[in-house]
């Protein structure tokens, strides 16, 4: 089973996910993913055999006790997937932005963790620091949420950044400059 929450629409040919990225097509029994990150809509999916789908339809409590999405949501998902198929250059631009942003954060002295996707953590350590850093970034015009205990260990709080294909270099530079200012102000990086 593969949880593709951060890979759907990002890794593999035309954003097919990590199964495709690692050449495992046809060799993974269950692939789970989201439609709310790179696809940009909402919901998620479970891909697998007909027997698995039937079992989930009959027994999965979240499926049994939830309301289906309206047709417009399904249409938006289909349209987003079609964009991935028709415009592979968007994924190329996404990766160029990601490499640039991560590289600049590291150059400034930030620890960006082990993420290999455009979802980039900026490690803060303590929860209070992550919350203060996030609030200061917001004052600087950058929206980046803190991820704190109990979601992560007490000493592993972080700011979560997400680079997109639609970000311009100017926008990324503005965010990098804000990280630089706030990082120095709060003593997380030297300067």
Short mmCIF file of C-alpha atoms in Angstrom, two decimals, residues 53-60 63-64:
data_model
loop_
_atom_site.label_atom_id
_atom_site.label_comp_id
_atom_site.label_asym_id
_atom_site.label_seq_id
_atom_site.Cartn_x
_atom_site.Cartn_y
_atom_site.Cartn_z
CA UNK A 53 -13.30 -1.25 -4.08
CA UNK A 54 -16.37 -3.41 -3.40
CA UNK A 55 -15.22 -4.16 0.16
CA UNK A 56 -14.61 -0.45 0.85
CA UNK A 57 -17.97 0.50 -0.64
CA UNK A 58 -19.73 -1.97 1.65
CA UNK A 59 -17.67 -1.67 4.85
CA UNK A 60 -15.62 1.55 5.04
CA UNK A 63 -17.63 6.01 2.89
CA UNK A 64 -20.84 4.70 4.44
#
